[in-house]
XYZ file of C-alpha atoms in Angstrom:
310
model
C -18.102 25.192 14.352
C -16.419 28.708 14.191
C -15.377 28.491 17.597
C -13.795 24.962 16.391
C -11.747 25.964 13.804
C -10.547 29.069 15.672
C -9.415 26.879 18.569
C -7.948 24.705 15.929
C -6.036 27.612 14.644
C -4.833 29.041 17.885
C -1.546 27.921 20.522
C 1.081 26.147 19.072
C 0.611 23.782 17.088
C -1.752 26.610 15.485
C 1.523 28.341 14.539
C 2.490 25.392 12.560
C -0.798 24.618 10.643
C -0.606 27.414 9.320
C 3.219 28.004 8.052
C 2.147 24.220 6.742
C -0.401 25.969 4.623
C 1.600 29.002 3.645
C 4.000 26.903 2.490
C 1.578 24.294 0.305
C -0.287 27.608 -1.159
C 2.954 29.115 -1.862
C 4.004 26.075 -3.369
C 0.745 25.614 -5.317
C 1.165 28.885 -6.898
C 4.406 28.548 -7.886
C 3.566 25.094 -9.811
C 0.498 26.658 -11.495
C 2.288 29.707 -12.478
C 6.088 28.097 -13.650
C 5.257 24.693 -13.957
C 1.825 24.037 -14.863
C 2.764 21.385 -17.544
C 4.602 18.779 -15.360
C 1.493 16.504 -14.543
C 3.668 14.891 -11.916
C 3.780 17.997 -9.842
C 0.311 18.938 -10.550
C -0.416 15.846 -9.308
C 1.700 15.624 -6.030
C 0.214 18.901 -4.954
C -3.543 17.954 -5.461
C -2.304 15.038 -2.872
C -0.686 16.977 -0.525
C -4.273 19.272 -0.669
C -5.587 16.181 0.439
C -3.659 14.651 2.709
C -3.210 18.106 4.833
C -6.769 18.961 4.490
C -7.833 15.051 5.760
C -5.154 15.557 8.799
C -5.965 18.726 9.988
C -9.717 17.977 10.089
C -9.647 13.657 10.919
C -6.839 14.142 13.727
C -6.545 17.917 14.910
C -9.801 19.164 15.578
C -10.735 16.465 18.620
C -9.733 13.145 19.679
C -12.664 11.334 19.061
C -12.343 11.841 15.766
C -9.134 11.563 15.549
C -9.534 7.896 16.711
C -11.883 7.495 13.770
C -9.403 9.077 11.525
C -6.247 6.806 12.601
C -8.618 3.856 12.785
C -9.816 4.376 9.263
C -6.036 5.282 8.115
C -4.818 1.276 9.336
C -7.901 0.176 7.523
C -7.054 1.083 4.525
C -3.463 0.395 5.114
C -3.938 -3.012 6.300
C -6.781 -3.582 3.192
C -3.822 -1.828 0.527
C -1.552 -4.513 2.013
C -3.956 -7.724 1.826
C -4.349 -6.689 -1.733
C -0.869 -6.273 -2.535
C 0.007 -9.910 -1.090
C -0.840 -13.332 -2.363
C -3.838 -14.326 -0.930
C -6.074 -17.888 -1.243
C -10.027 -17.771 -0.729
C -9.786 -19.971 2.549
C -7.019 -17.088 3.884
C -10.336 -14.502 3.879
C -11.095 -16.060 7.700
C -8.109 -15.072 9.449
C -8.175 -11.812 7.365
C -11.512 -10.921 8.239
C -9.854 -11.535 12.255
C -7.255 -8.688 11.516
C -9.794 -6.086 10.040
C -12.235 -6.727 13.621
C -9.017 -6.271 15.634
C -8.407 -2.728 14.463
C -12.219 -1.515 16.360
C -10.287 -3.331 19.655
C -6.751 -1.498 19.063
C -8.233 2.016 18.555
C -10.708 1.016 21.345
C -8.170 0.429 23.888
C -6.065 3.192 22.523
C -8.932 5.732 23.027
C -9.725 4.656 26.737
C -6.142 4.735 27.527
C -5.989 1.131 28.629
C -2.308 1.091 28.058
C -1.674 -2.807 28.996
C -4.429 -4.153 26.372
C -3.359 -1.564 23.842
C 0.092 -2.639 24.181
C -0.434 -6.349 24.174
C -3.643 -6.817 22.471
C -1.663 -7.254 18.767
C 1.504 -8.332 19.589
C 0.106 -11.250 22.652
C -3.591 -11.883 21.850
C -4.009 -11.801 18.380
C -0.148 -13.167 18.008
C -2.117 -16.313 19.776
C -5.283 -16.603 18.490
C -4.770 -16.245 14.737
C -2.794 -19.447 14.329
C -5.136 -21.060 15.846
C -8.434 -19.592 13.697
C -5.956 -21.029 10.834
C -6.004 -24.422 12.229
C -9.858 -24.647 12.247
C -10.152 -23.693 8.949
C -8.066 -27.110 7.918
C -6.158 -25.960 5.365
C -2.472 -27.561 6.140
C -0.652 -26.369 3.067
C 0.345 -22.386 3.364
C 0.055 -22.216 7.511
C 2.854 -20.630 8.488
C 3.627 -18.008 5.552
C 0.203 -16.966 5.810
C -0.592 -16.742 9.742
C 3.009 -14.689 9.289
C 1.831 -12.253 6.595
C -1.192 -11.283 7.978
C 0.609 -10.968 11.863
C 2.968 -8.929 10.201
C 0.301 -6.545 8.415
C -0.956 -6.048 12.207
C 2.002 -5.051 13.348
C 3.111 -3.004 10.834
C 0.371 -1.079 9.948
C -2.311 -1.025 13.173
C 0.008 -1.635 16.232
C 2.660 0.711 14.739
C 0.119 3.639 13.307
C -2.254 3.253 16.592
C 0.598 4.672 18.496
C -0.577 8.090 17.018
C -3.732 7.347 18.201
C -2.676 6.481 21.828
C -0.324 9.283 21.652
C -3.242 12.041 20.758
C -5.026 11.467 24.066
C -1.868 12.179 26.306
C -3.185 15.045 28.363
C -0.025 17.713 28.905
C 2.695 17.278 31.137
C 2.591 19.354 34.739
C 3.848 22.469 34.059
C 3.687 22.465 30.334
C 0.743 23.568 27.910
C 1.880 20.538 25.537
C 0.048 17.691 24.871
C -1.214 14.793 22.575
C -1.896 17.188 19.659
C 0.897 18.691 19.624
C 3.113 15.536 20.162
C 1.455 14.110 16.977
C 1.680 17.248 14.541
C 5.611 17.284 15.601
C 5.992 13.622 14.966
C 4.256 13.631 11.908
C 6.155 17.170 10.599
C 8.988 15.899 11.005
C 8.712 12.672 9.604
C 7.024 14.162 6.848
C 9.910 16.820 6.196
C 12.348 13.918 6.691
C 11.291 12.181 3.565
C 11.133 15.232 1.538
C 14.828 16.293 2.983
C 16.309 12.880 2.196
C 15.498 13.472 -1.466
C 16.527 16.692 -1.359
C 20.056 16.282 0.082
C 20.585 12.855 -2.023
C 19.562 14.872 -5.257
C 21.963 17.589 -4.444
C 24.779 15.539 -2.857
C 24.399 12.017 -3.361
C 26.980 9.662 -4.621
C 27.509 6.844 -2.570
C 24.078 4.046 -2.721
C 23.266 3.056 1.173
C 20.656 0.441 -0.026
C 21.089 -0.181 -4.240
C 19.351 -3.501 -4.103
C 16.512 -1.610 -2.525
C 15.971 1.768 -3.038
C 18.795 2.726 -5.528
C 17.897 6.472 -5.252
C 18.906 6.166 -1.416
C 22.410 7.495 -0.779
C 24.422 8.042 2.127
C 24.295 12.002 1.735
C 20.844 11.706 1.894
C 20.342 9.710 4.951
C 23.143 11.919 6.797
C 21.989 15.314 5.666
C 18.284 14.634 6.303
C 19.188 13.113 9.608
C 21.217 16.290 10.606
C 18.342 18.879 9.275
C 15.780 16.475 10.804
C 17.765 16.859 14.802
C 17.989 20.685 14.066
C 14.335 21.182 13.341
C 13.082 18.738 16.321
C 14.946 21.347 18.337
C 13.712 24.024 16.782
C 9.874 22.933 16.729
C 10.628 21.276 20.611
C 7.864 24.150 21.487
C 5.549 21.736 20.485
C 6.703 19.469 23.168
C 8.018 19.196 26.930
C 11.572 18.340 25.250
C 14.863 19.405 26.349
C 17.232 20.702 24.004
C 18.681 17.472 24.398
C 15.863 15.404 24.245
C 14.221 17.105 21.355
C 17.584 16.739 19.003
C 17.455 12.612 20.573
C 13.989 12.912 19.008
C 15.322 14.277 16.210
C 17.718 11.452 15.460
C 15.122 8.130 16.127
C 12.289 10.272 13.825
C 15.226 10.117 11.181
C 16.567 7.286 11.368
C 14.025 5.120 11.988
C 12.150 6.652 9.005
C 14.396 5.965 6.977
C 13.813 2.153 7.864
C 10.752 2.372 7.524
C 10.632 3.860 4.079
C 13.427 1.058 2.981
C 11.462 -1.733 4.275
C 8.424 -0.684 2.722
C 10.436 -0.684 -0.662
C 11.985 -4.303 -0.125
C 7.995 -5.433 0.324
C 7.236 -3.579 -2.791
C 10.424 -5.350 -4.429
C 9.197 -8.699 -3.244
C 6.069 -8.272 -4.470
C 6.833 -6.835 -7.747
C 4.976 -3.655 -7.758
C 6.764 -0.014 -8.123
C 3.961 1.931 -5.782
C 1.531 0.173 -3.415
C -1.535 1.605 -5.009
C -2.572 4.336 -7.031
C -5.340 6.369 -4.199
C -3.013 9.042 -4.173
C -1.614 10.814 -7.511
C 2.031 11.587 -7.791
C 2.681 9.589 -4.478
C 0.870 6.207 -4.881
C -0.618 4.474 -2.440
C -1.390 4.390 1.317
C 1.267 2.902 2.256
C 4.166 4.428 -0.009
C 3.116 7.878 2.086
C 2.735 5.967 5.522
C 5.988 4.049 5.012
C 8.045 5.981 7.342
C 5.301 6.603 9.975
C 4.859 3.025 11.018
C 8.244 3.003 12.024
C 8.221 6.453 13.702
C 4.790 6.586 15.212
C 6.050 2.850 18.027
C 9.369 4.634 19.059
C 8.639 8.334 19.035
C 5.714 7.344 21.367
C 7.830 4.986 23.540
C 10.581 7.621 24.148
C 7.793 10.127 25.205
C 6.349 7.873 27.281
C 9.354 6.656 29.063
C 10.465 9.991 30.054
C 7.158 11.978 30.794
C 4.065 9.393 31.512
């Protein structure tokens, strides 16, 4: 177990677990000693204990776990999502389909079966659930809810099992990179590009991008997170086999495409009426109000990795 932790703690991405720990205990202190009455930032920083402690133990320290970890991450996810949407009693079949699907997803994903993995959501089940709707016999609500619960799949166990997939990609000839450290950078910097976007739109921000959405969004934000984002992928590109180019290309997509996935997140929320998807974790929400930008990220980081090294 020593051993374990030490090798967990070592390389590269060892560099980076721990400035990501130096920087929540600095920040931990800092709230306790200055700001120790705001419950909101008590409470964000007991999450973020959380959160980095579940990470670094469910996805760093071995693959097989981490499979567990991801697997269980879309779980709850996918269950935060079923509860968040209207649902009827005879919808419970097709539901109970999606929830079995995740074992198959992370199955194929650990195995490295890339053509079931990348066809087994979007193809099979894209197939077989309207059908498991048909023999239940219920006419009225087909389409909206084979849709929904499709659409849950994609979003939040296709999208996040890319991590999973990712995590077993053994290192590139002639580099010492591989899986785990393609994963910490993606989620890093998708991570930092949340946090960035409010910073920059709090300090800058005038002009809404999305008002109807996300009114706190602003242009500045987007643009200033979106340049810091494209310097630190090149910056942290020792994680990866990246160019200089291709780790500030990286930089962009992890940006922008977070930011999409953050704002469609929101417009779900809107639609559904709610202000946070759930309440699991304090200061932040839900599940999916922290995973919002990752299920966007996670597909197309993974794809432009793949297409250029694998």
């Amino acid at each position: 177990m020593i051993e374990m932790f030490g090798e967990l703690f070592s390389g590269k991405s060892g560099i980076i677990l721990e400035i990501i720990l130096a920087i929540l205990i600095g920040s931990t202190l800092i709230i306790r000693l200055f700001y120790k009455d705001s419950q909101e930032l008590n409470d964000r920083i007991y999450s973020w204990w959380i959160i980095i402690t579940f990470f670094i133990l469910g996805a760093m320290l071995n693959t097989t776990l981490a499979m567990f970890f991801f697997g269980f991450l879309s779980y709850l996810a996918l269950k935060e999502y079923f509860t968040l949407i209207p649902t009827r009693r005879t919808d419970r079949r097709v539901i109970f389909y999606a929830y079995i699907a995740i074992i198959f997803q992370y199955y194929f994903a650990n195995i490295q079966w890339y053509g079931m993995f990348i066809i087994w959501i979007p193809v099979f089940l894209f197939l077989l659930l309207p059908f498991r709707q048909i023999l239940i016999g219920e006419n009225e609500g087909f389409l909206e809810n084979t849709s929904k619960v499709q659409w849950g799949l994609m979003m939040f166990v296709f999208g996040l099992s890319h991590l999973a997939y990712m995590i077993t990609l053994s290192p590139v000839h002639g580099n010492d990179v591989g899986g785990k450290e393609l994963v910490l950078y993606l989620v890093v910097l998708t991570e930092l590009n949340d946090v960035l976007q409010y910073v920059w739109g709090k300090s800058f921000g005038k002009h809404k991008i999305v008002p109807k959405v996300s009114p706190n969004k602003t242009v500045e934000g987007f643009l200033g997170a979106l340049f810091s984002i494209s310097i630190l992928a090149v910056i942290f590109s020792f994680l990866t086999p990246f160019t200089y180019l291709q780790a500030f290309l990286a930089g962009v997509i992890i940006s922008s495409t977070g930011f999409v996935g953050d704002v469609v997140i929101s417009m779900v929320k809107r639609d559904i009426g709610v202000k946070d998807s759930g309440n699991m974790l304090p200061g932040h929400g839900g599940i999916l109000d922290r995973i919002d930008s990752l299920i966007y990220t996670a597909p197309l980081f993974f794809h432009y990795v793949y297409y250029l090294y694998y």
